[in-house]
CSV table of C-alpha atoms in Angstrom, one decimal:
chain,number,residue,atom,x,y,z
A,1,MET,CA,0.0,0.0,0.0
A,2,MET,CA,2.8,2.4,0.9
A,3,ALA,CA,6.6,2.3,0.4
A,4,LEU,CA,7.4,1.4,3.9
A,5,PRO,CA,10.0,-1.4,4.5
A,6,GLY,CA,8.8,-4.8,5.7
A,7,GLY,CA,5.1,-4.2,5.5
A,8,ARG,CA,2.2,-6.2,4.0
A,9,HIS,CA,-1.5,-5.6,4.2
A,10,VAL,CA,-3.5,-7.0,7.0
A,11,ASP,CA,-7.1,-8.1,6.4
A,12,SER,CA,-9.7,-6.4,8.4
A,13,ILE,CA,-11.7,-8.4,10.9
A,14,ALA,CA,-14.9,-9.5,9.2
A,15,LEU,CA,-17.8,-7.7,10.9
A,16,PRO,CA,-21.3,-8.9,9.9
A,17,GLY,CA,-24.3,-6.6,10.4
A,18,GLN,CA,-24.1,-2.9,11.3
A,19,ARG,CA,-20.7,-1.5,12.4
A,20,LEU,CA,-20.1,0.5,15.5
A,21,HIS,CA,-20.6,4.2,15.2
A,22,LEU,CA,-16.9,5.0,15.1
A,23,MET,CA,-16.2,2.4,12.5
A,24,GLN,CA,-18.7,3.6,9.9
A,25,VAL,CA,-17.1,4.3,6.5
A,26,ASP,CA,-19.0,6.0,3.8
A,27,SER,CA,-17.9,4.0,0.7
A,28,VAL,CA,-19.2,6.7,-1.7
A,29,GLN,CA,-17.3,9.4,0.0
A,30,ARG,CA,-14.1,7.3,0.1
A,31,TRP,CA,-14.5,6.7,-3.6
A,32,MET,CA,-14.9,10.4,-4.3
A,33,ASP,CA,-11.8,11.2,-2.2
A,34,ASP,CA,-9.8,8.6,-4.1
A,35,LEU,CA,-11.1,10.0,-7.4
A,36,LYS,CA,-9.2,13.2,-6.7
A,37,LEU,CA,-6.0,11.3,-7.0
A,38,MET,CA,-6.7,10.0,-10.5
A,39,THR,CA,-7.2,13.1,-12.6
A,40,GLU,CA,-4.9,13.9,-15.6
A,41,CYS,CA,-1.6,15.5,-14.8
A,42,GLU,CA,-1.5,17.9,-17.8
A,43,CYS,CA,-0.7,21.0,-15.6
A,44,MET,CA,2.5,19.3,-14.3
A,45,CYS,CA,3.7,18.7,-17.9
A,46,VAL,CA,2.9,22.3,-19.0
A,47,LEU,CA,4.6,23.8,-16.0
A,48,GLN,CA,7.7,21.8,-16.8
A,49,ALA,CA,7.6,23.0,-20.5
A,50,LYS,CA,7.0,19.4,-21.6
A,51,PRO,CA,4.6,18.3,-24.3
A,52,ILE,CA,1.4,16.6,-23.1
A,53,SER,CA,1.7,12.9,-23.7
A,54,LEU,CA,-0.6,11.4,-26.3
A,55,GLU,CA,0.0,7.8,-25.2
A,56,GLU,CA,-3.0,5.7,-24.3
A,57,ASP,CA,-1.8,5.1,-20.8
A,58,ALA,CA,-1.4,8.8,-20.0
A,59,GLN,CA,-5.1,8.8,-18.9
A,60,GLY,CA,-4.1,7.1,-15.7
A,61,ASP,CA,-1.7,9.7,-14.6
A,62,LEU,CA,-2.0,10.6,-10.9
A,63,ILE,CA,-2.2,14.0,-9.2
A,64,LEU,CA,-3.3,14.9,-5.8
A,65,ALA,CA,-6.1,17.4,-6.7
A,66,GLY,CA,-7.7,19.2,-3.8
A,67,GLY,CA,-5.7,17.1,-1.2
A,68,PRO,CA,-6.5,16.6,2.4
A,69,GLY,CA,-8.0,19.3,4.6
A,70,PRO,CA,-5.9,21.9,6.3
A,71,GLY,CA,-4.2,20.8,9.5
A,72,ASP,CA,-4.5,17.1,8.8
A,73,PRO,CA,-0.9,15.9,8.5
A,74,LEU,CA,-1.8,12.2,8.8
A,75,GLN,CA,-4.2,12.2,5.9
A,76,LEU,CA,-1.8,14.3,3.9
A,77,LEU,CA,1.0,11.7,4.5
A,78,LEU,CA,-1.2,8.8,3.7
A,79,LYS,CA,-2.6,10.3,0.4
A,80,ARG,CA,0.7,11.7,-0.8
A,81,GLY,CA,2.3,8.4,0.2
A,82,TRP,CA,-0.1,6.4,-1.9
A,83,VAL,CA,0.4,8.6,-4.9
A,84,ILE,CA,4.2,8.6,-4.7
A,85,SER,CA,4.3,4.8,-4.1
A,86,THR,CA,2.1,4.3,-7.1
A,87,GLU,CA,4.3,6.5,-9.3
A,88,LEU,CA,7.4,4.7,-8.2
A,89,ARG,CA,5.9,1.3,-9.1
A,90,ARG,CA,4.7,2.6,-12.5
A,91,ILE,CA,8.0,4.2,-13.4
A,92,GLY,CA,9.6,0.8,-12.7
A,93,GLN,CA,7.1,-0.8,-15.1
A,94,LYS,CA,7.8,1.7,-17.9
A,95,LEU,CA,11.5,1.4,-17.4
A,96,ALA,CA,11.3,-2.4,-17.9
A,97,GLN,CA,9.5,-1.7,-21.1
A,98,ASP,CA,12.1,0.8,-22.3
A,99,ARG,CA,9.5,3.5,-22.7
A,100,TRP,CA,11.9,6.4,-22.0
A,101,ALA,CA,9.5,9.3,-22.8
A,102,ARG,CA,7.0,8.0,-20.2
A,103,VAL,CA,9.8,7.3,-17.7
A,104,HIS,CA,11.0,10.9,-18.0
A,105,SER,CA,7.6,12.6,-17.8
A,106,MET,CA,6.6,10.4,-14.8
A,107,SER,CA,10.0,11.2,-13.1
A,108,VAL,CA,9.3,14.9,-13.5
A,109,ARG,CA,5.8,14.4,-12.0
A,110,LEU,CA,7.3,12.3,-9.2
A,111,THR,CA,9.6,15.2,-8.3
A,112,CYS,CA,6.6,17.5,-8.1
A,113,HIS,CA,4.7,15.1,-5.9
A,114,ALA,CA,7.7,14.7,-3.6
A,115,ARG,CA,8.3,18.4,-3.4
A,116,SER,CA,4.6,19.0,-2.6
A,117,MET,CA,4.6,16.4,0.1
A,118,VAL,CA,7.6,17.9,1.8
A,119,SER,CA,6.3,21.5,1.6
A,120,GLU,CA,2.7,20.7,2.6
A,121,TYR,CA,3.8,18.6,5.5
A,122,SER,CA,6.2,21.3,6.7
A,123,ALA,CA,3.3,23.8,6.6
A,124,VAL,CA,0.9,21.7,8.8
A,125,SER,CA,3.3,19.9,11.1
A,126,ARG,CA,5.5,21.0,14.0
A,127,SER,CA,9.2,21.8,13.4
A,128,SER,CA,10.9,18.9,11.7
A,129,SER,CA,13.7,17.0,13.3
A,130,GLN,CA,17.3,17.1,12.0
A,131,GLU,CA,17.0,13.5,10.8
A,132,MET,CA,13.9,14.3,8.8
A,133,GLY,CA,15.6,17.3,7.3
A,134,GLN,CA,18.5,15.2,6.1
A,135,VAL,CA,16.3,12.6,4.6
A,136,GLU,CA,14.2,15.3,2.8
A,137,LYS,CA,17.4,16.7,1.3
A,138,LEU,CA,18.5,13.2,0.1
A,139,LEU,CA,15.1,12.5,-1.4
A,140,MET,CA,14.9,15.7,-3.4
A,141,GLU,CA,18.5,15.2,-4.6
A,142,LYS,CA,17.6,11.8,-5.9
A,143,CYS,CA,14.4,13.1,-7.5
A,144,SER,CA,16.5,15.8,-9.4
A,145,GLU,CA,19.1,13.1,-10.3
A,146,LEU,CA,16.3,10.8,-11.7
A,147,SER,CA,14.8,13.6,-13.8
A,148,ALA,CA,18.2,14.6,-15.2
A,149,VAL,CA,19.3,11.2,-16.1
A,150,THR,CA,16.0,10.2,-17.7
A,151,GLU,CA,16.1,13.4,-19.8
A,152,ARG,CA,19.6,12.5,-21.0
A,153,CYS,CA,18.3,9.0,-22.0
A,154,LEU,CA,15.9,10.7,-24.4
A,155,GLN,CA,18.8,12.0,-26.4
A,156,VAL,CA,20.6,8.7,-26.6
A,157,GLU,CA,20.0,6.4,-29.6
A,158,ASN,CA,22.8,3.8,-29.1
A,159,GLU,CA,21.2,0.7,-27.5
A,160,HIS,CA,24.4,-0.3,-25.8
A,161,VAL,CA,24.7,3.0,-24.1
A,162,LEU,CA,21.0,3.0,-23.2
A,163,LYS,CA,21.4,-0.4,-21.6
A,164,SER,CA,24.1,0.9,-19.3
A,165,MET,CA,22.1,4.0,-18.5
A,166,LYS,CA,19.1,1.9,-17.7
A,167,ALA,CA,21.0,0.2,-14.9
A,168,CYS,CA,21.9,3.6,-13.5
A,169,VAL,CA,18.2,4.8,-13.7
A,170,SER,CA,17.1,1.6,-11.9
A,171,GLU,CA,19.6,2.1,-9.1
A,172,THR,CA,18.6,5.7,-8.7
A,173,LEU,CA,15.0,4.8,-8.6
A,174,SER,CA,15.7,2.1,-5.9
A,175,THR,CA,17.6,4.5,-3.8
A,176,LEU,CA,14.9,7.2,-4.2
A,177,GLY,CA,12.3,4.6,-3.0
A,178,GLN,CA,14.4,3.9,0.1
A,179,HIS,CA,14.7,7.6,1.0
A,180,PHE,CA,11.0,8.1,0.4
A,181,GLY,CA,10.1,5.1,2.6
A,182,GLN,CA,12.4,6.3,5.3
A,183,LEU,CA,11.0,9.9,5.3
A,184,LEU,CA,7.4,8.6,5.2
A,185,GLU,CA,8.0,6.3,8.2
A,186,LEU,CA,9.7,9.1,10.2
A,187,ALA,CA,6.8,11.4,9.5
A,188,LEU,CA,4.1,8.8,10.2
A,189,THR,CA,5.9,7.7,13.4
A,190,ARG,CA,5.9,11.3,14.6
A,191,GLU,CA,2.2,11.8,13.9
A,192,VAL,CA,1.1,8.5,15.4
A,193,GLN,CA,3.1,9.3,18.5
A,194,ALA,CA,1.3,12.6,18.8
A,195,LEU,CA,-2.0,10.7,18.5
A,196,VAL,CA,-1.0,8.3,21.3
A,197,ARG,CA,0.1,11.2,23.5
A,198,LYS,CA,-3.3,12.8,22.9
A,199,ILE,CA,-5.1,9.7,24.1
A,200,ASP,CA,-2.8,9.6,27.2
A,201,ALA,CA,-3.3,13.2,28.1
A,202,SER,CA,-7.0,13.4,27.4
A,203,ASP,CA,-9.6,13.4,30.2
A,204,ASN,CA,-12.4,14.1,27.7
A,205,ILE,CA,-14.5,11.0,26.7
A,206,TYR,CA,-15.3,12.4,23.3
A,207,THR,CA,-11.7,13.2,22.5
A,208,THR,CA,-10.6,9.7,23.6
A,209,GLU,CA,-13.5,8.2,21.5
A,210,SER,CA,-12.6,10.0,18.3
A,211,THR,CA,-8.8,9.6,18.7
A,212,THR,CA,-9.2,5.8,19.3
A,213,GLY,CA,-11.3,5.7,16.2
A,214,ASN,CA,-8.5,7.4,14.3
A,215,LEU,CA,-6.0,4.8,15.5
A,216,PHE,CA,-8.3,2.0,14.4
A,217,SER,CA,-8.6,3.6,10.9
A,218,LEU,CA,-4.8,3.7,10.7
A,219,THR,CA,-4.6,-0.1,11.4
A,220,GLN,CA,-6.7,-0.6,8.3
A,221,GLU,CA,-4.0,1.0,6.2
A,222,GLY,CA,-1.8,-2.1,6.5
A,223,ALA,CA,1.1,-3.7,8.4
A,224,PRO,CA,3.4,-0.6,8.3
A,225,LEU,CA,1.0,1.5,10.3
A,226,CYS,CA,0.3,-1.4,12.7
A,227,ARG,CA,4.1,-1.7,13.3
A,228,ILE,CA,4.4,2.0,13.9
A,229,ILE,CA,1.5,2.0,16.4
A,230,ALA,CA,3.3,-0.9,18.2
A,231,LYS,CA,6.7,0.9,18.1
A,232,VAL,CA,5.4,4.0,19.8
A,233,ASP,CA,3.6,1.9,22.6
A,234,GLY,CA,0.2,2.6,21.2
A,235,VAL,CA,-1.1,-0.7,22.6
A,236,LEU,CA,-0.2,0.4,26.1
A,237,CYS,CA,-2.2,3.6,25.9
A,238,LEU,CA,-5.2,1.5,24.9
A,239,ALA,CA,-4.8,-0.6,28.1
A,240,ASP,CA,-6.1,2.3,30.1
A,241,ILE,CA,-9.2,2.6,27.9
A,242,LEU,CA,-9.9,-1.1,28.1
A,243,THR,CA,-9.6,-1.2,31.9
A,244,ASP,CA,-11.6,2.0,32.5
A,245,ASP,CA,-15.3,1.1,32.8
A,246,SER,CA,-16.2,4.8,32.5
A,247,HIS,CA,-15.6,4.7,28.8
A,248,PRO,CA,-18.5,3.6,26.7
A,249,GLU,CA,-18.6,0.0,25.4
A,250,ALA,CA,-18.1,1.2,21.8
A,251,THR,CA,-14.9,3.0,22.7
A,252,ARG,CA,-13.5,-0.1,24.6
A,253,ALA,CA,-14.5,-2.2,21.6
A,254,GLU,CA,-12.7,0.1,19.3
A,255,ALA,CA,-9.6,-0.2,21.5
A,256,ALA,CA,-9.9,-4.0,21.4
A,257,ALA,CA,-10.1,-3.7,17.6
A,258,VAL,CA,-6.8,-1.8,17.5
A,259,VAL,CA,-5.2,-4.4,19.9
A,260,ALA,CA,-6.4,-7.2,17.6
A,261,GLN,CA,-4.9,-5.6,14.5
A,262,VAL,CA,-1.6,-4.7,16.1
A,263,THR,CA,-1.1,-8.1,17.7
A,264,SER,CA,-2.1,-10.1,14.6
A,265,PRO,CA,0.1,-13.2,14.3
A,266,HIS,CA,0.3,-12.6,10.5
A,267,LEU,CA,2.3,-9.4,11.0
A,268,PRO,CA,6.0,-9.7,10.2
A,269,PHE,CA,7.2,-8.1,13.4
A,270,THR,CA,7.0,-8.7,17.2
A,271,GLN,CA,10.1,-6.9,18.5
A,272,HIS,CA,8.2,-3.7,19.2
A,273,LEU,CA,5.6,-5.5,21.3
A,274,SER,CA,8.0,-6.4,24.1
A,275,SER,CA,6.7,-3.6,26.3
A,276,PHE,CA,3.2,-5.0,25.8
A,277,LEU,CA,4.0,-7.7,28.2
A,278,GLU,CA,4.0,-5.2,31.0
A,279,SER,CA,0.3,-4.7,30.7
A,280,MET,CA,-0.6,-8.3,29.5
A,281,GLU,CA,-2.6,-9.3,32.6
A,282,GLU,CA,-4.6,-6.1,32.7
A,283,ILE,CA,-5.4,-6.2,29.0
A,284,VAL,CA,-6.4,-9.9,29.0
A,285,THR,CA,-8.6,-9.3,32.1
A,286,ALA,CA,-10.3,-6.3,30.5
A,287,LEU,CA,-10.9,-8.2,27.3
A,288,ILE,CA,-12.4,-11.3,28.9
A,289,LYS,CA,-14.7,-8.9,30.9
A,290,LEU,CA,-15.7,-7.2,27.7
A,291,CYS,CA,-16.5,-10.6,26.2
A,292,GLN,CA,-18.6,-11.5,29.2
A,293,GLU,CA,-20.6,-8.2,29.2
A,294,ALA,CA,-20.8,-7.6,25.4
A,295,SER,CA,-24.1,-6.3,24.4
A,296,SER,CA,-23.7,-7.4,20.7
A,297,GLY,CA,-22.0,-9.9,18.6
A,298,GLU,CA,-19.8,-7.2,17.1
A,299,VAL,CA,-18.4,-6.2,20.4
A,300,PHE,CA,-17.8,-9.8,21.4
A,301,LEU,CA,-16.1,-10.5,18.0
A,302,LEU,CA,-13.6,-7.6,18.5
A,303,ALA,CA,-12.8,-8.6,22.1
A,304,SER,CA,-12.4,-12.3,21.3
A,305,ALA,CA,-10.3,-11.5,18.2
A,306,ALA,CA,-7.9,-9.5,20.4
A,307,LEU,CA,-7.7,-12.3,22.9
A,308,ALA,CA,-7.1,-14.9,20.2
A,309,ASN,CA,-4.2,-12.9,18.8
A,310,ILE,CA,-2.7,-12.4,22.2
A,311,THR,CA,-2.7,-16.1,23.0
A,312,PHE,CA,-0.5,-16.6,20.0
A,313,PHE,CA,1.8,-13.8,21.2
A,314,ASP,CA,2.6,-15.3,24.7
A,315,THR,CA,1.6,-18.4,26.6
A,316,MET,CA,1.4,-16.3,29.8
A,317,ALA,CA,-1.9,-15.0,28.4
A,318,CYS,CA,-3.3,-18.5,28.3
A,319,GLU,CA,-2.3,-19.0,31.9
A,320,THR,CA,-4.0,-15.8,32.8
A,321,LEU,CA,-7.2,-16.8,30.9
A,322,LEU,CA,-7.3,-20.1,32.8
A,323,GLN,CA,-7.1,-18.2,36.1
A,324,LEU,CA,-9.9,-15.9,35.0
A,325,ASN,CA,-12.3,-18.9,34.1
A,326,ALA,CA,-12.2,-17.8,30.5
A,327,ILE,CA,-13.2,-21.3,29.3
A,328,ARG,CA,-16.5,-21.0,31.2
A,329,VAL,CA,-17.1,-17.4,29.8
A,330,LEU,CA,-16.4,-18.5,26.2
A,331,LEU,CA,-18.4,-21.7,26.3
A,332,GLU,CA,-21.4,-19.9,27.9
A,333,ALA,CA,-21.2,-17.3,25.2
A,334,CYS,CA,-21.5,-20.0,22.5
A,335,GLY,CA,-25.0,-20.6,23.8
A,336,ASP,CA,-26.0,-16.9,23.5
A,337,LYS,CA,-27.1,-16.2,19.9
A,338,GLN,CA,-26.9,-12.5,20.5
A,339,ARG,CA,-23.1,-12.6,21.1
A,340,VAL,CA,-22.1,-15.7,19.1
A,341,ASP,CA,-24.0,-16.4,15.9
A,342,THR,CA,-21.4,-16.5,13.1
A,343,PRO,CA,-18.5,-18.7,12.1
A,344,TYR,CA,-16.2,-15.7,12.3
A,345,THR,CA,-16.9,-15.4,16.1
A,346,ARG,CA,-16.6,-19.2,16.6
A,347,ASP,CA,-13.3,-19.0,14.8
A,348,GLN,CA,-12.0,-16.7,17.5
A,349,ILE,CA,-13.3,-18.8,20.3
A,350,VAL,CA,-11.9,-22.1,19.0
A,351,THR,CA,-8.6,-20.3,18.4
A,352,ILE,CA,-8.4,-19.4,22.1
A,353,LEU,CA,-9.4,-22.9,23.1
A,354,ALA,CA,-6.8,-24.4,20.8
A,355,ASN,CA,-4.0,-22.3,22.2
A,356,MET,CA,-5.1,-22.8,25.8
A,357,SER,CA,-5.3,-26.6,25.3
A,358,VAL,CA,-1.5,-26.8,25.5
A,359,LEU,CA,-1.9,-26.3,29.2
A,360,GLU,CA,-2.5,-29.6,31.1
A,361,GLN,CA,-5.0,-28.1,33.6
A,362,CYS,CA,-7.2,-26.9,30.7
A,363,ALA,CA,-8.6,-30.4,30.1
A,364,SER,CA,-10.4,-30.6,33.5
A,365,ASP,CA,-12.1,-27.2,32.9
A,366,ILE,CA,-13.2,-28.3,29.4
A,367,ILE,CA,-14.8,-31.5,30.8
A,368,GLN,CA,-16.4,-29.6,33.7
A,369,GLU,CA,-18.0,-27.0,31.3
A,370,ASN,CA,-19.1,-29.7,28.7
A,371,GLY,CA,-16.7,-28.3,26.3
A,372,VAL,CA,-16.1,-31.5,24.4
A,373,GLN,CA,-19.6,-31.4,23.2
A,374,LEU,CA,-19.2,-27.9,21.9
A,375,ILE,CA,-16.0,-28.8,20.1
A,376,MET,CA,-17.8,-31.7,18.6
A,377,GLY,CA,-20.4,-29.3,17.3
A,378,MET,CA,-17.7,-27.1,15.7
A,379,LEU,CA,-16.5,-30.1,13.7
A,380,SER,CA,-19.9,-29.7,11.9
A,381,GLU,CA,-19.6,-26.0,11.2
A,382,LYS,CA,-21.3,-25.2,7.9
A,383,PRO,CA,-21.6,-21.9,6.0
A,384,ARG,CA,-25.0,-20.2,5.6
A,385,SER,CA,-24.4,-17.9,2.7
A,386,GLY,CA,-21.7,-19.8,0.8
A,387,THR,CA,-19.5,-16.7,0.4
A,388,PRO,CA,-15.8,-17.4,0.1
A,389,ALA,CA,-15.0,-15.6,3.4
A,390,GLU,CA,-17.6,-17.6,5.3
A,391,VAL,CA,-16.6,-20.9,3.8
A,392,ALA,CA,-13.0,-20.1,4.7
A,393,ALA,CA,-14.1,-19.3,8.3
A,394,CYS,CA,-15.9,-22.6,8.6
A,395,GLU,CA,-12.8,-24.5,7.4
A,396,ARG,CA,-10.8,-22.7,10.1
A,397,VAL,CA,-13.3,-23.6,12.7
A,398,GLN,CA,-13.3,-27.3,11.7
A,399,GLN,CA,-9.5,-27.4,11.6
A,400,LYS,CA,-9.0,-25.7,15.0
A,401,ALA,CA,-11.7,-27.8,16.6
A,402,ALA,CA,-9.8,-30.9,15.5
A,403,VAL,CA,-6.5,-29.5,16.7
A,404,THR,CA,-8.1,-28.7,20.1
A,405,LEU,CA,-9.5,-32.2,20.4
A,406,ALA,CA,-6.2,-33.8,19.5
A,407,ARG,CA,-4.4,-31.7,22.2
A,408,LEU,CA,-7.0,-32.2,24.9
A,409,SER,CA,-7.1,-36.0,24.2
A,410,ARG,CA,-3.8,-36.4,25.9
A,411,ASP,CA,-6.0,-36.6,28.9
A,412,PRO,CA,-7.7,-40.0,28.9
A,413,ASP,CA,-10.9,-38.5,30.5
A,414,VAL,CA,-11.3,-36.1,27.6
A,415,ALA,CA,-10.6,-38.9,25.0
A,416,ARG,CA,-13.2,-41.2,26.6
A,417,GLU,CA,-15.7,-38.3,26.6
A,418,ALA,CA,-15.0,-37.6,23.0
A,419,VAL,CA,-15.5,-41.2,22.0
A,420,ARG,CA,-18.8,-41.3,24.0
A,421,LEU,CA,-20.0,-38.3,22.0
A,422,SER,CA,-19.2,-40.1,18.7
A,423,CYS,CA,-16.4,-37.7,17.8
A,424,MET,CA,-14.5,-40.5,16.1
A,425,SER,CA,-17.4,-41.1,13.7
A,426,ARG,CA,-17.5,-37.4,12.8
A,427,LEU,CA,-13.7,-37.3,12.3
A,428,ILE,CA,-13.8,-40.4,10.0
A,429,GLU,CA,-16.6,-38.7,8.0
A,430,LEU,CA,-14.5,-35.5,7.6
A,431,CYS,CA,-11.5,-37.6,6.5
A,432,ARG,CA,-13.4,-39.7,4.0
A,433,SER,CA,-15.9,-37.2,2.6
A,434,PRO,CA,-14.2,-34.2,0.9
A,435,SER,CA,-17.5,-32.3,0.7
A,436,GLU,CA,-17.8,-32.3,4.5
A,437,ARG,CA,-14.5,-30.4,4.8
A,438,ASN,CA,-14.9,-28.4,1.6
A,439,SER,CA,-11.9,-30.4,0.2
A,440,SER,CA,-9.7,-28.6,2.7
A,441,ASP,CA,-6.3,-30.3,3.2
A,442,ALA,CA,-5.7,-28.4,6.4
A,443,VAL,CA,-8.9,-29.9,7.9
A,444,LEU,CA,-8.0,-33.3,6.7
A,445,VAL,CA,-4.6,-33.3,8.4
A,446,ALA,CA,-6.0,-32.0,11.7
A,447,CYS,CA,-8.8,-34.6,11.6
A,448,LEU,CA,-6.3,-37.5,10.9
A,449,ALA,CA,-4.2,-36.3,13.8
A,450,ALA,CA,-7.1,-36.1,16.2
A,451,LEU,CA,-8.4,-39.5,15.1
A,452,ARG,CA,-5.1,-41.1,15.7
A,453,ARG,CA,-4.9,-39.6,19.2
A,454,LEU,CA,-8.3,-40.9,20.1
A,455,ALA,CA,-7.6,-44.3,18.6
A,456,GLY,CA,-4.5,-44.6,20.9
A,457,VAL,CA,-6.8,-44.3,23.9
A,458,CYS,CA,-9.9,-46.2,22.6
A,459,PRO,CA,-9.0,-48.4,19.6
A,460,GLU,CA,-12.2,-50.4,20.0
A,461,GLY,CA,-14.2,-47.4,18.6
A,462,LEU,CA,-12.8,-48.0,15.1
A,463,GLN,CA,-13.8,-50.5,12.5
A,464,ASP,CA,-11.0,-52.6,11.0
A,465,SER,CA,-11.1,-50.7,7.6
A,466,ASP,CA,-10.9,-47.4,9.3
A,467,PHE,CA,-8.0,-48.5,11.4
A,468,GLN,CA,-6.1,-50.0,8.5
A,469,GLN,CA,-6.6,-46.9,6.3
A,470,LEU,CA,-6.7,-43.9,8.6
A,471,VAL,CA,-4.6,-44.9,11.7
A,472,GLN,CA,-2.2,-47.7,11.0
A,473,PRO,CA,-0.3,-46.2,7.9
A,474,ARG,CA,2.0,-43.3,8.0
A,475,LEU,CA,0.1,-40.0,8.3
A,476,VAL,CA,1.2,-38.9,4.8
A,477,ASP,CA,-0.1,-42.2,3.3
A,478,SER,CA,-3.5,-41.8,5.0
A,479,PHE,CA,-3.5,-38.1,3.8
A,480,LEU,CA,-2.9,-39.1,0.2
A,481,LEU,CA,-5.5,-41.8,0.4
A,482,CYS,CA,-8.2,-39.4,1.7
A,483,SER,CA,-7.2,-36.5,-0.4
A,484,ASN,CA,-7.6,-38.5,-3.6
A,485,MET,CA,-11.0,-39.8,-2.8
A,486,GLU,CA,-13.6,-38.9,-5.3
A,487,GLU,CA,-17.3,-38.8,-4.4
A,488,SER,CA,-19.6,-40.6,-6.8
A,489,PHE,CA,-22.6,-38.7,-8.0
A,490,VAL,CA,-24.0,-41.6,-10.0
């Protein structure tokens, strides 16, 4: 999304139904805002005394028309960052095609965008640091160098010389991209830090509410922003919101949403979250309380998603959850259709159970709360709408339910209870019938592992053919057998 190092986009948490007030996004307004970035860039060409390109792809040239509102440095950085990142990518594409006229005109336009970003940000931000000033200087020098070298390429006809110059242009473009990414990260870090400080210093509920909403919006911009929020200890400032009951439920849910995004196990960073351990117990306690008191499925989903991600982050969270009777809270919620009525929410619950099941003492709590029966039900999770997202969520629920069952079945009491509830029959059905698992290999592997664990405790629950095909062979052989099964429709 933006030219920040080491970042990839994070999918938003799927939220069915109406969104919380602070999460509402007007899609038409967003489209109109983005439309401003896609108008033709003729004025740039004229100002640079260059002819207006007649090429067919010139219609897609980008310019930030109108721009963000005054005094909004974050939106300025995000929009300018998007434009410049797009221009860098497109210049690279035209360079690979040896379209030198387009490479040069786009390099000139890139210089204009970079200069505009620097000047506009300087106008709306506080005094810049010495480091930012140095990077700004390096960026503009490289922009000028890129424009100059691409202009020289237009005068060269010798292909051998052009080939050597192309390598020079490519190197300059790469260095320019690095300087841009460094400058953008410095500026964004500064603005996010100001946002976090604003939350810390505020004693006004409405200010806290809107600023937390701004933080959540930033997490939707992708992994780079999540990493920056974590780096400036943004999660810690949210701990105070989560643990303060004077804040409205919607604000605490929004804080939980930010925690969920920043602690996602899919993000390629964890080093900046070390300070998060300091408030681990407080945050986990507040989140399980939010789950218990949630007035809607949306609030429960956000709180449970944050808990699920935190259980990946550190096993201490699982121990804390066990002490807080989280298993009882989560299993009770599964019987409340107002809070848990979608596979997305059950995905979060079974993730927590799967991660907690590595603890030996978890098994007794599961049996006491009739958790084996609930896990058995999750093995039969089916999509209602058939949308790809819902089908994928159902697959994850089945897979994690089988993983949880396999881990818990180390305890003979859990294994016997699972056999009594006919879990083995359901596992066999999932292994042998591709349609039952939506032909998912991940579900198949998890079910084979769970079946083998149960068979080790209660082998009498299997027929000879099932034992010989699903348990006795190597796991990979059983997997190949089941994955190649074709259902007959004759």
